[in-house]
C-alpha atoms as an extended CHARMM CRD file, in Angstrom:
* protein
*
       265  EXT
         1         1  MET       CA              8.1910000000      -35.1460000000       17.6580000000  PROA      1               0.0000000000
         2         2  LEU       CA             10.5680000000      -32.2180000000       15.8790000000  PROA      2               0.0000000000
         3         3  CYS       CA             13.5180000000      -30.7890000000       17.3480000000  PROA      3               0.0000000000
         4         4  CYS       CA             15.0990000000      -27.6560000000       16.9360000000  PROA      4               0.0000000000
         5         5  ARG       CA             18.7200000000      -27.8890000000       16.8960000000  PROA      5               0.0000000000
         6         6  ALA       CA             20.4840000000      -24.9480000000       18.8920000000  PROA      6               0.0000000000
         7         7  PRO       CA             22.5120000000      -22.7670000000       17.0440000000  PROA      7               0.0000000000
         8         8  SER       CA             25.8430000000      -23.1090000000       17.0740000000  PROA      8               0.0000000000
         9         9  ARG       CA             28.3200000000      -20.8710000000       19.2540000000  PROA      9               0.0000000000
        10        10  ALA       CA             30.3030000000      -19.7560000000       15.7930000000  PROA      10              0.0000000000
        11        11  ALA       CA             26.6760000000      -19.1370000000       13.6200000000  PROA      11              0.0000000000
        12        12  LEU       CA             26.0900000000      -16.9070000000       17.3520000000  PROA      12              0.0000000000
        13        13  ARG       CA             29.4090000000      -14.9040000000       16.5000000000  PROA      13              0.0000000000
        14        14  GLY       CA             28.4380000000      -14.6750000000       13.3420000000  PROA      14              0.0000000000
        15        15  GLY       CA             25.1660000000      -13.0810000000       13.3860000000  PROA      15              0.0000000000
        16        16  ALA       CA             26.6620000000      -10.9590000000       16.0620000000  PROA      16              0.0000000000
        17        17  ARG       CA             29.4320000000       -9.6710000000       13.7060000000  PROA      17              0.0000000000
        18        18  ALA       CA             27.0710000000       -9.5370000000       11.5110000000  PROA      18              0.0000000000
        19        19  ALA       CA             24.5830000000       -6.8360000000       13.1970000000  PROA      19              0.0000000000
        20        20  SER       CA             27.7420000000       -4.9110000000       14.4600000000  PROA      20              0.0000000000
        21        21  SER       CA             28.8400000000       -4.0540000000       11.1220000000  PROA      21              0.0000000000
        22        22  LEU       CA             25.9570000000       -2.4480000000       10.0590000000  PROA      22              0.0000000000
        23        23  THR       CA             25.3930000000        1.1670000000        9.6580000000  PROA      23              0.0000000000
        24        24  LYS       CA             22.5340000000        3.4810000000        9.7980000000  PROA      24              0.0000000000
        25        25  VAL       CA             21.5200000000        5.7950000000        7.6120000000  PROA      25              0.0000000000
        26        26  ASP       CA             23.2750000000        9.2870000000        6.4240000000  PROA      26              0.0000000000
        27        27  GLY       CA             20.5980000000       11.5190000000        5.5130000000  PROA      27              0.0000000000
        28        28  ARG       CA             16.9560000000       11.5420000000        4.9410000000  PROA      28              0.0000000000
        29        29  PHE       CA             16.0620000000        7.8010000000        5.4180000000  PROA      29              0.0000000000
        30        30  SER       CA             13.2010000000        8.4320000000        3.0780000000  PROA      30              0.0000000000
        31        31  ALA       CA             15.2640000000        9.6950000000        0.5490000000  PROA      31              0.0000000000
        32        32  VAL       CA             17.1240000000        5.7880000000        1.0170000000  PROA      32              0.0000000000
        33        33  LEU       CA             13.0690000000        4.6090000000        0.2580000000  PROA      33              0.0000000000
        34        34  TRP       CA             13.0320000000        6.3400000000       -2.8810000000  PROA      34              0.0000000000
        35        35  GLY       CA             15.9680000000        5.2800000000       -4.0480000000  PROA      35              0.0000000000
        36        36  SER       CA             15.2050000000        1.5610000000       -3.2570000000  PROA      36              0.0000000000
        37        37  LEU       CA             11.5780000000        2.5300000000       -5.3280000000  PROA      37              0.0000000000
        38        38  ARG       CA             13.3470000000        3.2470000000       -8.6450000000  PROA      38              0.0000000000
        39        39  TYR       CA             13.5920000000       -0.5400000000      -10.1470000000  PROA      39              0.0000000000
        40        40  PRO       CA              9.8640000000       -1.3900000000       -8.6660000000  PROA      40              0.0000000000
        41        41  MET       CA              8.0860000000        1.9880000000       -9.9010000000  PROA      41              0.0000000000
        42        42  GLU       CA              9.9280000000        1.0030000000      -13.3730000000  PROA      42              0.0000000000
        43        43  LYS       CA              8.0490000000       -2.3420000000      -13.4280000000  PROA      43              0.0000000000
        44        44  MET       CA              4.7080000000       -0.8720000000      -11.7550000000  PROA      44              0.0000000000
        45        45  ARG       CA              4.9160000000        2.0850000000      -14.2580000000  PROA      45              0.0000000000
        46        46  LYS       CA              4.9010000000       -0.1910000000      -17.0550000000  PROA      46              0.0000000000
        47        47  HSD       CA              2.3610000000       -2.5240000000      -15.4610000000  PROA      47              0.0000000000
        48        48  PRO       CA             -0.4670000000       -3.1620000000      -18.0980000000  PROA      48              0.0000000000
        49        49  PHE       CA             -2.9010000000       -2.5500000000      -15.3680000000  PROA      49              0.0000000000
        50        50  VAL       CA             -1.6180000000        0.7540000000      -14.3120000000  PROA      50              0.0000000000
        51        51  VAL       CA             -1.1020000000        1.8040000000      -17.9490000000  PROA      51              0.0000000000
        52        52  SER       CA             -4.8020000000        1.0380000000      -18.4760000000  PROA      52              0.0000000000
        53        53  VAL       CA             -5.7620000000        2.7640000000      -15.6800000000  PROA      53              0.0000000000
        54        54  ARG       CA             -3.7030000000        6.1920000000      -16.8090000000  PROA      54              0.0000000000
        55        55  ASP       CA             -5.4290000000        6.3480000000      -20.1590000000  PROA      55              0.0000000000
        56        56  GLY       CA             -8.9550000000        5.3100000000      -18.9980000000  PROA      56              0.0000000000
        57        57  SER       CA             -8.9510000000        2.0050000000      -21.3710000000  PROA      57              0.0000000000
        58        58  ILE       CA             -9.5130000000       -0.4690000000      -18.8500000000  PROA      58              0.0000000000
        59        59  ASP       CA            -11.9890000000       -3.0530000000      -18.9080000000  PROA      59              0.0000000000
        60        60  VAL       CA            -14.7130000000       -1.3950000000      -16.2580000000  PROA      60              0.0000000000
        61        61  GLY       CA            -15.4330000000       -4.6320000000      -14.8640000000  PROA      61              0.0000000000
        62        62  THR       CA            -12.1170000000       -5.0940000000      -13.8820000000  PROA      62              0.0000000000
        63        63  MET       CA            -12.1480000000       -1.5480000000      -12.8310000000  PROA      63              0.0000000000
        64        64  ARG       CA            -15.0410000000       -2.1490000000      -10.3080000000  PROA      64              0.0000000000
        65        65  TRP       CA            -13.7310000000       -4.8640000000       -9.1380000000  PROA      65              0.0000000000
        66        66  TYR       CA            -10.4140000000       -3.6740000000       -8.4860000000  PROA      66              0.0000000000
        67        67  LEU       CA            -12.0720000000       -0.9400000000       -6.8580000000  PROA      67              0.0000000000
        68        68  GLU       CA            -14.1320000000       -3.3520000000       -4.2580000000  PROA      68              0.0000000000
        69        69  GLN       CA            -10.9990000000       -5.2630000000       -3.5750000000  PROA      69              0.0000000000
        70        70  ASP       CA             -9.0030000000       -1.5040000000       -2.7160000000  PROA      70              0.0000000000
        71        71  PHE       CA            -12.5590000000       -0.6260000000       -0.3850000000  PROA      71              0.0000000000
        72        72  LEU       CA            -11.7060000000       -3.8600000000        1.5470000000  PROA      72              0.0000000000
        73        73  TYR       CA             -7.8380000000       -3.4840000000        1.6270000000  PROA      73              0.0000000000
        74        74  LEU       CA             -8.0690000000        0.1520000000        2.9080000000  PROA      74              0.0000000000
        75        75  VAL       CA            -10.7150000000       -1.2510000000        5.4470000000  PROA      75              0.0000000000
        76        76  HSD       CA             -8.2560000000       -3.1990000000        7.0200000000  PROA      76              0.0000000000
        77        77  TYR       CA             -5.4070000000       -0.8930000000        6.4160000000  PROA      77              0.0000000000
        78        78  GLY       CA             -6.8420000000        1.5600000000        8.3580000000  PROA      78              0.0000000000
        79        79  ARG       CA             -6.9290000000       -1.4620000000       11.4620000000  PROA      79              0.0000000000
        80        80  ALA       CA             -3.8200000000       -1.6380000000       10.7190000000  PROA      80              0.0000000000
        81        81  PHE       CA             -3.0810000000        1.9840000000       11.7340000000  PROA      81              0.0000000000
        82        82  LYS       CA             -5.0090000000        1.8890000000       14.7680000000  PROA      82              0.0000000000
        83        83  ILE       CA             -3.3640000000       -1.0160000000       16.4600000000  PROA      83              0.0000000000
        84        84  LEU       CA             -0.2050000000        0.5930000000       15.8680000000  PROA      84              0.0000000000
        85        85  SER       CA             -1.0710000000        4.1370000000       16.8090000000  PROA      85              0.0000000000
        86        86  ALA       CA             -1.5500000000        2.7890000000       20.1320000000  PROA      86              0.0000000000
        87        87  ARG       CA              1.6950000000        1.0200000000       20.3530000000  PROA      87              0.0000000000
        88        88  VAL       CA              4.2310000000        3.7250000000       18.6510000000  PROA      88              0.0000000000
        89        89  PRO       CA              6.4240000000        5.5840000000       21.3540000000  PROA      89              0.0000000000
        90        90  VAL       CA              6.3430000000        8.5670000000       19.2160000000  PROA      90              0.0000000000
        91        91  GLU       CA              4.2910000000       11.3860000000       19.8920000000  PROA      91              0.0000000000
        92        92  ASN       CA              4.1330000000       12.7370000000       16.3270000000  PROA      92              0.0000000000
        93        93  ALA       CA              4.1650000000        9.8500000000       14.9190000000  PROA      93              0.0000000000
        94        94  ALA       CA              0.8850000000        8.1810000000       17.1410000000  PROA      94              0.0000000000
        95        95  ARG       CA             -1.1840000000       11.3330000000       16.1750000000  PROA      95              0.0000000000
        96        96  HSD       CA             -0.0290000000       11.0770000000       12.6380000000  PROA      96              0.0000000000
        97        97  LEU       CA             -0.5750000000        7.1370000000       12.4580000000  PROA      97              0.0000000000
        98        98  THR       CA             -4.2750000000        8.1890000000       14.8190000000  PROA      98              0.0000000000
        99        99  SER       CA             -5.1480000000       10.6500000000       12.2600000000  PROA      99              0.0000000000
       100       100  CYS       CA             -4.8190000000        8.0860000000        9.4080000000  PROA      100             0.0000000000
       101       101  ALA       CA             -6.5920000000        5.6410000000       10.9890000000  PROA      101             0.0000000000
       102       102  GLU       CA            -10.0560000000        8.3040000000       11.2690000000  PROA      102             0.0000000000
       103       103  ALA       CA             -9.2050000000        9.7930000000        7.5700000000  PROA      103             0.0000000000
       104       104  LEU       CA             -9.5370000000        5.6410000000        6.4030000000  PROA      104             0.0000000000
       105       105  SER       CA            -12.5040000000        4.5750000000        9.1300000000  PROA      105             0.0000000000
       106       106  PRO       CA            -15.3010000000        2.9910000000        6.7170000000  PROA      106             0.0000000000
       107       107  ALA       CA            -17.8380000000        5.7720000000        7.5940000000  PROA      107             0.0000000000
       108       108  ARG       CA            -15.7680000000        8.3230000000        5.2810000000  PROA      108             0.0000000000
       109       109  LEU       CA            -14.3310000000        5.6480000000        2.6740000000  PROA      109             0.0000000000
       110       110  GLY       CA            -16.2830000000        6.3310000000       -0.2850000000  PROA      110             0.0000000000
       111       111  LYS       CA            -18.1590000000        9.6400000000        0.7470000000  PROA      111             0.0000000000
       112       112  GLU       CA            -16.4470000000       12.4320000000       -1.7700000000  PROA      112             0.0000000000
       113       113  ALA       CA            -18.7690000000       12.4580000000       -4.3940000000  PROA      113             0.0000000000
       114       114  ALA       CA            -15.8570000000       13.0430000000       -6.7540000000  PROA      114             0.0000000000
       115       115  SER       CA            -14.0540000000        9.5710000000       -5.3980000000  PROA      115             0.0000000000
       116       116  ALA       CA            -13.8620000000        6.4670000000       -7.7770000000  PROA      116             0.0000000000
       117       117  PHE       CA            -15.8980000000        4.8220000000       -5.1890000000  PROA      117             0.0000000000
       118       118  ALA       CA            -18.4330000000        7.0370000000       -5.2970000000  PROA      118             0.0000000000
       119       119  ILE       CA            -18.7520000000        6.8840000000       -9.0090000000  PROA      119             0.0000000000
       120       120  ALA       CA            -19.0750000000        3.6060000000       -9.1680000000  PROA      120             0.0000000000
       121       121  GLY       CA            -21.8600000000        3.4160000000       -6.4350000000  PROA      121             0.0000000000
       122       122  LEU       CA            -19.5930000000        1.7890000000       -3.6240000000  PROA      122             0.0000000000
       123       123  LYS       CA            -21.0360000000        1.6920000000       -0.1390000000  PROA      123             0.0000000000
       124       124  TYR       CA            -19.0610000000        0.0870000000        3.2280000000  PROA      124             0.0000000000
       125       125  GLU       CA            -22.5200000000       -2.0310000000        4.0430000000  PROA      125             0.0000000000
       126       126  ASP       CA            -22.6420000000       -3.1740000000        0.0850000000  PROA      126             0.0000000000
       127       127  VAL       CA            -18.9800000000       -3.8690000000        0.2270000000  PROA      127             0.0000000000
       128       128  MET       CA            -18.6760000000       -5.3550000000        3.4260000000  PROA      128             0.0000000000
       129       129  GLN       CA            -20.8220000000       -8.2680000000        2.3710000000  PROA      129             0.0000000000
       130       130  ALA       CA            -17.8550000000       -9.0360000000       -0.2240000000  PROA      130             0.0000000000
       131       131  GLU       CA            -15.5130000000      -11.4490000000       -0.1590000000  PROA      131             0.0000000000
       132       132  GLN       CA            -11.6510000000      -10.2990000000        0.1980000000  PROA      132             0.0000000000
       133       133  ALA       CA             -9.6880000000      -12.3110000000       -3.0960000000  PROA      133             0.0000000000
       134       134  PRO       CA             -7.7430000000      -14.2780000000       -1.1090000000  PROA      134             0.0000000000
       135       135  TYR       CA             -4.2500000000      -11.9030000000       -2.4100000000  PROA      135             0.0000000000
       136       136  THR       CA             -5.8330000000       -8.9260000000       -0.2710000000  PROA      136             0.0000000000
       137       137  ARG       CA             -6.7520000000      -11.4180000000        2.6530000000  PROA      137             0.0000000000
       138       138  LEU       CA             -3.1400000000      -12.0390000000        2.4440000000  PROA      138             0.0000000000
       139       139  TYR       CA             -2.0800000000       -8.3150000000        2.3160000000  PROA      139             0.0000000000
       140       140  THR       CA             -4.4000000000       -7.0570000000        4.9100000000  PROA      140             0.0000000000
       141       141  ASP       CA             -3.3590000000       -9.7490000000        7.3720000000  PROA      141             0.0000000000
       142       142  HSD       CA              0.1730000000       -8.9330000000        6.8510000000  PROA      142             0.0000000000
       143       143  LEU       CA             -0.3010000000       -5.3110000000        7.9180000000  PROA      143             0.0000000000
       144       144  LEU       CA             -2.1090000000       -6.6830000000       10.6370000000  PROA      144             0.0000000000
       145       145  ALA       CA              0.1500000000       -8.7710000000       11.7980000000  PROA      145             0.0000000000
       146       146  THR       CA              3.2620000000       -6.3250000000       11.4950000000  PROA      146             0.0000000000
       147       147  ALA       CA              1.0590000000       -3.7490000000       13.1170000000  PROA      147             0.0000000000
       148       148  CYS       CA              0.7400000000       -6.0440000000       16.1010000000  PROA      148             0.0000000000
       149       149  LEU       CA              4.1700000000       -7.9290000000       16.6220000000  PROA      149             0.0000000000
       150       150  ASP       CA              6.5670000000       -6.0860000000       14.7810000000  PROA      150             0.0000000000
       151       151  PRO       CA              9.0830000000       -3.6430000000       16.2800000000  PROA      151             0.0000000000
       152       152  TYR       CA              7.3410000000       -0.2460000000       15.5670000000  PROA      152             0.0000000000
       153       153  PRO       CA              9.8780000000        1.1220000000       13.2860000000  PROA      153             0.0000000000
       154       154  SER       CA              9.4510000000       -1.8750000000       10.8450000000  PROA      154             0.0000000000
       155       155  ALA       CA              5.5800000000       -1.8300000000       11.1980000000  PROA      155             0.0000000000
       156       156  MET       CA              5.2710000000        1.8590000000       10.1460000000  PROA      156             0.0000000000
       157       157  VAL       CA              7.5500000000        1.4170000000        6.8020000000  PROA      157             0.0000000000
       158       158  SER       CA              4.9580000000       -1.9380000000        5.7430000000  PROA      158             0.0000000000
       159       159  LEU       CA              2.6920000000        1.0750000000        5.9110000000  PROA      159             0.0000000000
       160       160  MET       CA              4.6900000000        3.6070000000        3.2560000000  PROA      160             0.0000000000
       161       161  PRO       CA              5.1030000000        1.8650000000        0.3250000000  PROA      161             0.0000000000
       162       162  CYS       CA              0.7560000000        1.9410000000       -1.0710000000  PROA      162             0.0000000000
       163       163  PRO       CA              0.6730000000        5.5170000000       -0.3360000000  PROA      163             0.0000000000
       164       164  MET       CA              4.5130000000        6.7710000000       -2.0330000000  PROA      164             0.0000000000
       165       165  THR       CA              3.6010000000        4.2930000000       -5.2150000000  PROA      165             0.0000000000
       166       166  TYR       CA              0.2510000000        5.4610000000       -5.4150000000  PROA      166             0.0000000000
       167       167  GLN       CA              1.4210000000        9.0890000000       -5.1860000000  PROA      167             0.0000000000
       168       168  ARG       CA              4.0900000000        8.5310000000       -7.9510000000  PROA      168             0.0000000000
       169       169  LEU       CA              2.1150000000        6.1780000000      -10.1050000000  PROA      169             0.0000000000
       170       170  PHE       CA             -0.4320000000        8.6130000000      -10.8650000000  PROA      170             0.0000000000
       171       171  SER       CA              1.0550000000       11.7200000000      -10.9920000000  PROA      171             0.0000000000
       172       172  GLU       CA              3.9890000000       11.1560000000      -13.3610000000  PROA      172             0.0000000000
       173       173  PRO       CA              3.1490000000       12.6440000000      -16.5860000000  PROA      173             0.0000000000
       174       174  GLU       CA              3.9330000000       10.5810000000      -20.0780000000  PROA      174             0.0000000000
       175       175  PRO       CA              7.2000000000       10.6320000000      -21.1800000000  PROA      175             0.0000000000
       176       176  ASP       CA              6.1810000000       14.3880000000      -23.1070000000  PROA      176             0.0000000000
       177       177  GLY       CA              5.7430000000       16.0280000000      -20.3790000000  PROA      177             0.0000000000
       178       178  SER       CA              2.3140000000       15.6980000000      -20.7070000000  PROA      178             0.0000000000
       179       179  PRO       CA             -0.8750000000       14.7990000000      -17.6580000000  PROA      179             0.0000000000
       180       180  PRO       CA             -1.8210000000       11.0230000000      -17.7220000000  PROA      180             0.0000000000
       181       181  PRO       CA             -3.7290000000       10.4830000000      -20.9140000000  PROA      181             0.0000000000
       182       182  VAL       CA             -6.8630000000       10.1980000000      -18.5990000000  PROA      182             0.0000000000
       183       183  MET       CA             -6.6510000000       13.8920000000      -17.3200000000  PROA      183             0.0000000000
       184       184  GLN       CA             -6.3000000000       14.9950000000      -20.9540000000  PROA      184             0.0000000000
       185       185  SER       CA            -10.2980000000       15.0530000000      -22.0830000000  PROA      185             0.0000000000
       186       186  GLU       CA            -13.5390000000       14.5790000000      -20.2810000000  PROA      186             0.0000000000
       187       187  PRO       CA            -14.3900000000       10.7610000000      -19.8390000000  PROA      187             0.0000000000
       188       188  ALA       CA            -17.1470000000        9.4310000000      -22.8450000000  PROA      188             0.0000000000
       189       189  THR       CA            -17.0810000000        5.8300000000      -20.9530000000  PROA      189             0.0000000000
       190       190  GLU       CA            -17.4960000000        4.4220000000      -17.5680000000  PROA      190             0.0000000000
       191       191  SER       CA            -14.1720000000        3.1430000000      -17.1480000000  PROA      191             0.0000000000
       192       192  ALA       CA            -12.7180000000        6.2280000000      -17.9180000000  PROA      192             0.0000000000
       193       193  LYS       CA            -15.0560000000        8.3040000000      -15.1250000000  PROA      193             0.0000000000
       194       194  LEU       CA            -13.7720000000        6.3450000000      -12.5920000000  PROA      194             0.0000000000
       195       195  CYS       CA            -10.1860000000        6.1150000000      -13.8970000000  PROA      195             0.0000000000
       196       196  LYS       CA             -9.9150000000       10.1030000000      -14.3520000000  PROA      196             0.0000000000
       197       197  ALA       CA            -11.2980000000       10.3360000000      -10.2450000000  PROA      197             0.0000000000
       198       198  TRP       CA             -8.8970000000        7.8820000000       -9.5950000000  PROA      198             0.0000000000
       199       199  VAL       CA             -5.9580000000        9.4070000000      -11.2850000000  PROA      199             0.0000000000
       200       200  LYS       CA             -6.7820000000       13.3280000000      -10.2550000000  PROA      200             0.0000000000
       201       201  HSD       CA             -6.6570000000       11.8650000000       -6.4550000000  PROA      201             0.0000000000
       202       202  TYR       CA             -3.5190000000        9.7660000000       -5.9390000000  PROA      202             0.0000000000
       203       203  GLY       CA             -2.0390000000       12.5020000000       -8.1690000000  PROA      203             0.0000000000
       204       204  SER       CA             -3.5440000000       15.9000000000       -6.4260000000  PROA      204             0.0000000000
       205       205  LYS       CA             -1.3080000000       18.2980000000       -4.5270000000  PROA      205             0.0000000000
       206       206  GLY       CA             -3.0710000000       17.3230000000       -1.1930000000  PROA      206             0.0000000000
       207       207  TYR       CA             -2.1910000000       14.0380000000       -1.9490000000  PROA      207             0.0000000000
       208       208  ARG       CA              1.5400000000       14.5870000000       -2.5170000000  PROA      208             0.0000000000
       209       209  ALA       CA              1.3170000000       16.5010000000        0.8930000000  PROA      209             0.0000000000
       210       210  TYR       CA             -0.0140000000       13.9830000000        2.4640000000  PROA      210             0.0000000000
       211       211  VAL       CA              3.1970000000       11.5450000000        1.3550000000  PROA      211             0.0000000000
       212       212  SER       CA              4.8000000000       14.0210000000        2.4220000000  PROA      212             0.0000000000
       213       213  LYS       CA              4.2590000000       13.9680000000        6.1640000000  PROA      213             0.0000000000
       214       214  TRP       CA              4.8620000000       10.6170000000        5.9660000000  PROA      214             0.0000000000
       215       215  GLU       CA              8.3450000000       11.2080000000        4.9690000000  PROA      215             0.0000000000
       216       216  LYS       CA              8.9160000000       13.7340000000        7.6860000000  PROA      216             0.0000000000
       217       217  ILE       CA              7.8990000000       11.1180000000       10.0040000000  PROA      217             0.0000000000
       218       218  ILE       CA              9.3240000000        8.1960000000        9.0100000000  PROA      218             0.0000000000
       219       219  ASP       CA             12.5690000000       10.2460000000        9.1650000000  PROA      219             0.0000000000
       220       220  GLU       CA             11.7110000000       11.0440000000       12.6750000000  PROA      220             0.0000000000
       221       221  VAL       CA             11.4400000000        7.7070000000       13.5450000000  PROA      221             0.0000000000
       222       222  ALA       CA             14.3230000000        6.4250000000       11.2360000000  PROA      222             0.0000000000
       223       223  GLU       CA             16.6170000000        8.7300000000       13.3280000000  PROA      223             0.0000000000
       224       224  GLN       CA             15.9120000000        6.8830000000       16.6770000000  PROA      224             0.0000000000
       225       225  ALA       CA             16.0470000000        4.2000000000       15.4040000000  PROA      225             0.0000000000
       226       226  SER       CA             19.6440000000        1.5570000000       15.6280000000  PROA      226             0.0000000000
       227       227  ALA       CA             21.1540000000        0.2920000000       12.4910000000  PROA      227             0.0000000000
       228       228  ALA       CA             19.6350000000       -3.3510000000       12.4570000000  PROA      228             0.0000000000
       229       229  GLU       CA             16.4710000000       -1.3640000000       13.0840000000  PROA      229             0.0000000000
       230       230  GLN       CA             16.6500000000        0.5980000000       10.0440000000  PROA      230             0.0000000000
       231       231  ASP       CA             17.9990000000       -2.4370000000        8.1680000000  PROA      231             0.0000000000
       232       232  ALA       CA             14.7550000000       -4.1210000000        9.3820000000  PROA      232             0.0000000000
       233       233  MET       CA             12.6780000000       -1.4800000000        8.2110000000  PROA      233             0.0000000000
       234       234  LEU       CA             14.6930000000       -1.3510000000        4.8400000000  PROA      234             0.0000000000
       235       235  LYS       CA             13.5300000000       -5.4540000000        4.4840000000  PROA      235             0.0000000000
       236       236  GLU       CA              9.9700000000       -4.5210000000        5.7610000000  PROA      236             0.0000000000
       237       237  PHE       CA              9.6000000000       -1.9270000000        2.9900000000  PROA      237             0.0000000000
       238       238  ASP       CA             10.5210000000       -4.1920000000        0.2850000000  PROA      238             0.0000000000
       239       239  LEU       CA              8.6840000000       -7.0230000000        1.5100000000  PROA      239             0.0000000000
       240       240  ALA       CA              5.4310000000       -4.6140000000        1.2240000000  PROA      240             0.0000000000
       241       241  THR       CA              6.3780000000       -2.7140000000       -1.4520000000  PROA      241             0.0000000000
       242       242  ARG       CA              6.5330000000       -6.3530000000       -3.6050000000  PROA      242             0.0000000000
       243       243  MET       CA              2.9360000000       -6.9860000000       -2.1630000000  PROA      243             0.0000000000
       244       244  GLU       CA              2.1170000000       -4.2170000000       -3.4870000000  PROA      244             0.0000000000
       245       245  TYR       CA              3.0190000000       -5.1150000000       -7.0860000000  PROA      245             0.0000000000
       246       246  MET       CA              1.4500000000       -8.3180000000       -6.5510000000  PROA      246             0.0000000000
       247       247  PHE       CA             -2.2370000000       -6.3910000000       -5.6250000000  PROA      247             0.0000000000
       248       248  TRP       CA             -1.9550000000       -4.9280000000       -9.6320000000  PROA      248             0.0000000000
       249       249  GLU       CA             -1.1200000000       -8.2390000000      -11.0570000000  PROA      249             0.0000000000
       250       250  MET       CA             -4.0330000000       -9.2880000000       -8.9970000000  PROA      250             0.0000000000
       251       251  ALA       CA             -6.1850000000       -7.0130000000      -10.3630000000  PROA      251             0.0000000000
       252       252  GLU       CA             -5.4000000000       -6.9270000000      -14.0660000000  PROA      252             0.0000000000
       253       253  HSD       CA             -5.6480000000      -10.6790000000      -14.4060000000  PROA      253             0.0000000000
       254       254  ARG       CA             -7.9660000000      -11.0580000000      -11.3100000000  PROA      254             0.0000000000
       255       255  LEU       CA             -6.3980000000      -14.1730000000      -10.6280000000  PROA      255             0.0000000000
       256       256  GLU       CA             -9.0560000000      -14.5860000000       -7.4750000000  PROA      256             0.0000000000
       257       257  ASP       CA            -12.2390000000      -14.0460000000       -9.0050000000  PROA      257             0.0000000000
       258       258  TRP       CA            -13.9440000000      -17.5510000000       -8.8000000000  PROA      258             0.0000000000
       259       259  GLY       CA            -16.7200000000      -16.9320000000       -7.0710000000  PROA      259             0.0000000000
       260       260  PRO       CA            -17.7120000000      -16.3490000000       -3.2850000000  PROA      260             0.0000000000
       261       261  TYR       CA            -17.5200000000      -19.3440000000       -0.8970000000  PROA      261             0.0000000000
       262       262  THR       CA            -19.3330000000      -22.3420000000       -1.5030000000  PROA      262             0.0000000000
       263       263  LYS       CA            -20.0150000000      -24.8390000000        1.2590000000  PROA      263             0.0000000000
       264       264  TYR       CA            -20.0820000000      -28.6960000000       -0.6910000000  PROA      264             0.0000000000
       265       265  ASP       CA            -21.2100000000      -31.6540000000        0.8660000000  PROA      265             0.0000000000
């Protein structure tokens, strides 16, 4: 039988002192989140998968596999919104989460003719027969567990690295100020068509407005949070950002493309 030793009084006092030394963010919390993304965004921007999507040179099989996994991710991501919307006591935040959940409903994903999902021919009833790659499952299970169990400020901020990083990665110009290469000409290959639709969506003014709405909501939530809750929010945001980077890693190397489940005797 395993036993757990209770923390000493000194340890408890140390923890109390550490908690009491925390201070609330002075100013917009969303600005602090953007600041924390400075180094991760540099790594993501240089990632071979991101670079090859921005210039349209990615292998079409890899891109289609990524889109399938991202479709599966978004279905569960939307469920996390739905779960969390029922727990959040802040009216504006609850309405925002409900709206996001509706936009991410399986019935609406891939319905827009110009979307990368539609161009790839991905449909909910077909995609849901596919297997979530283990890392996709790890990431979505984390978000669902956080939506169910974590304090709502941390749960909300766990959902933000996805839209924030995608919007920035696919809207930023090249070093010379020109648009992402895939946006500079008509696509000549299937992979370039998929990439252009992807970059166009996440780099659009409409998507920027969506991220701005998120910023406003999280600023309101953080304003009502304690210093300790804000600290937990920053740590959760950092963890989810790392998971975003690992999603790119998975896609680039197709680390988990080992075929469907096989039952062995």
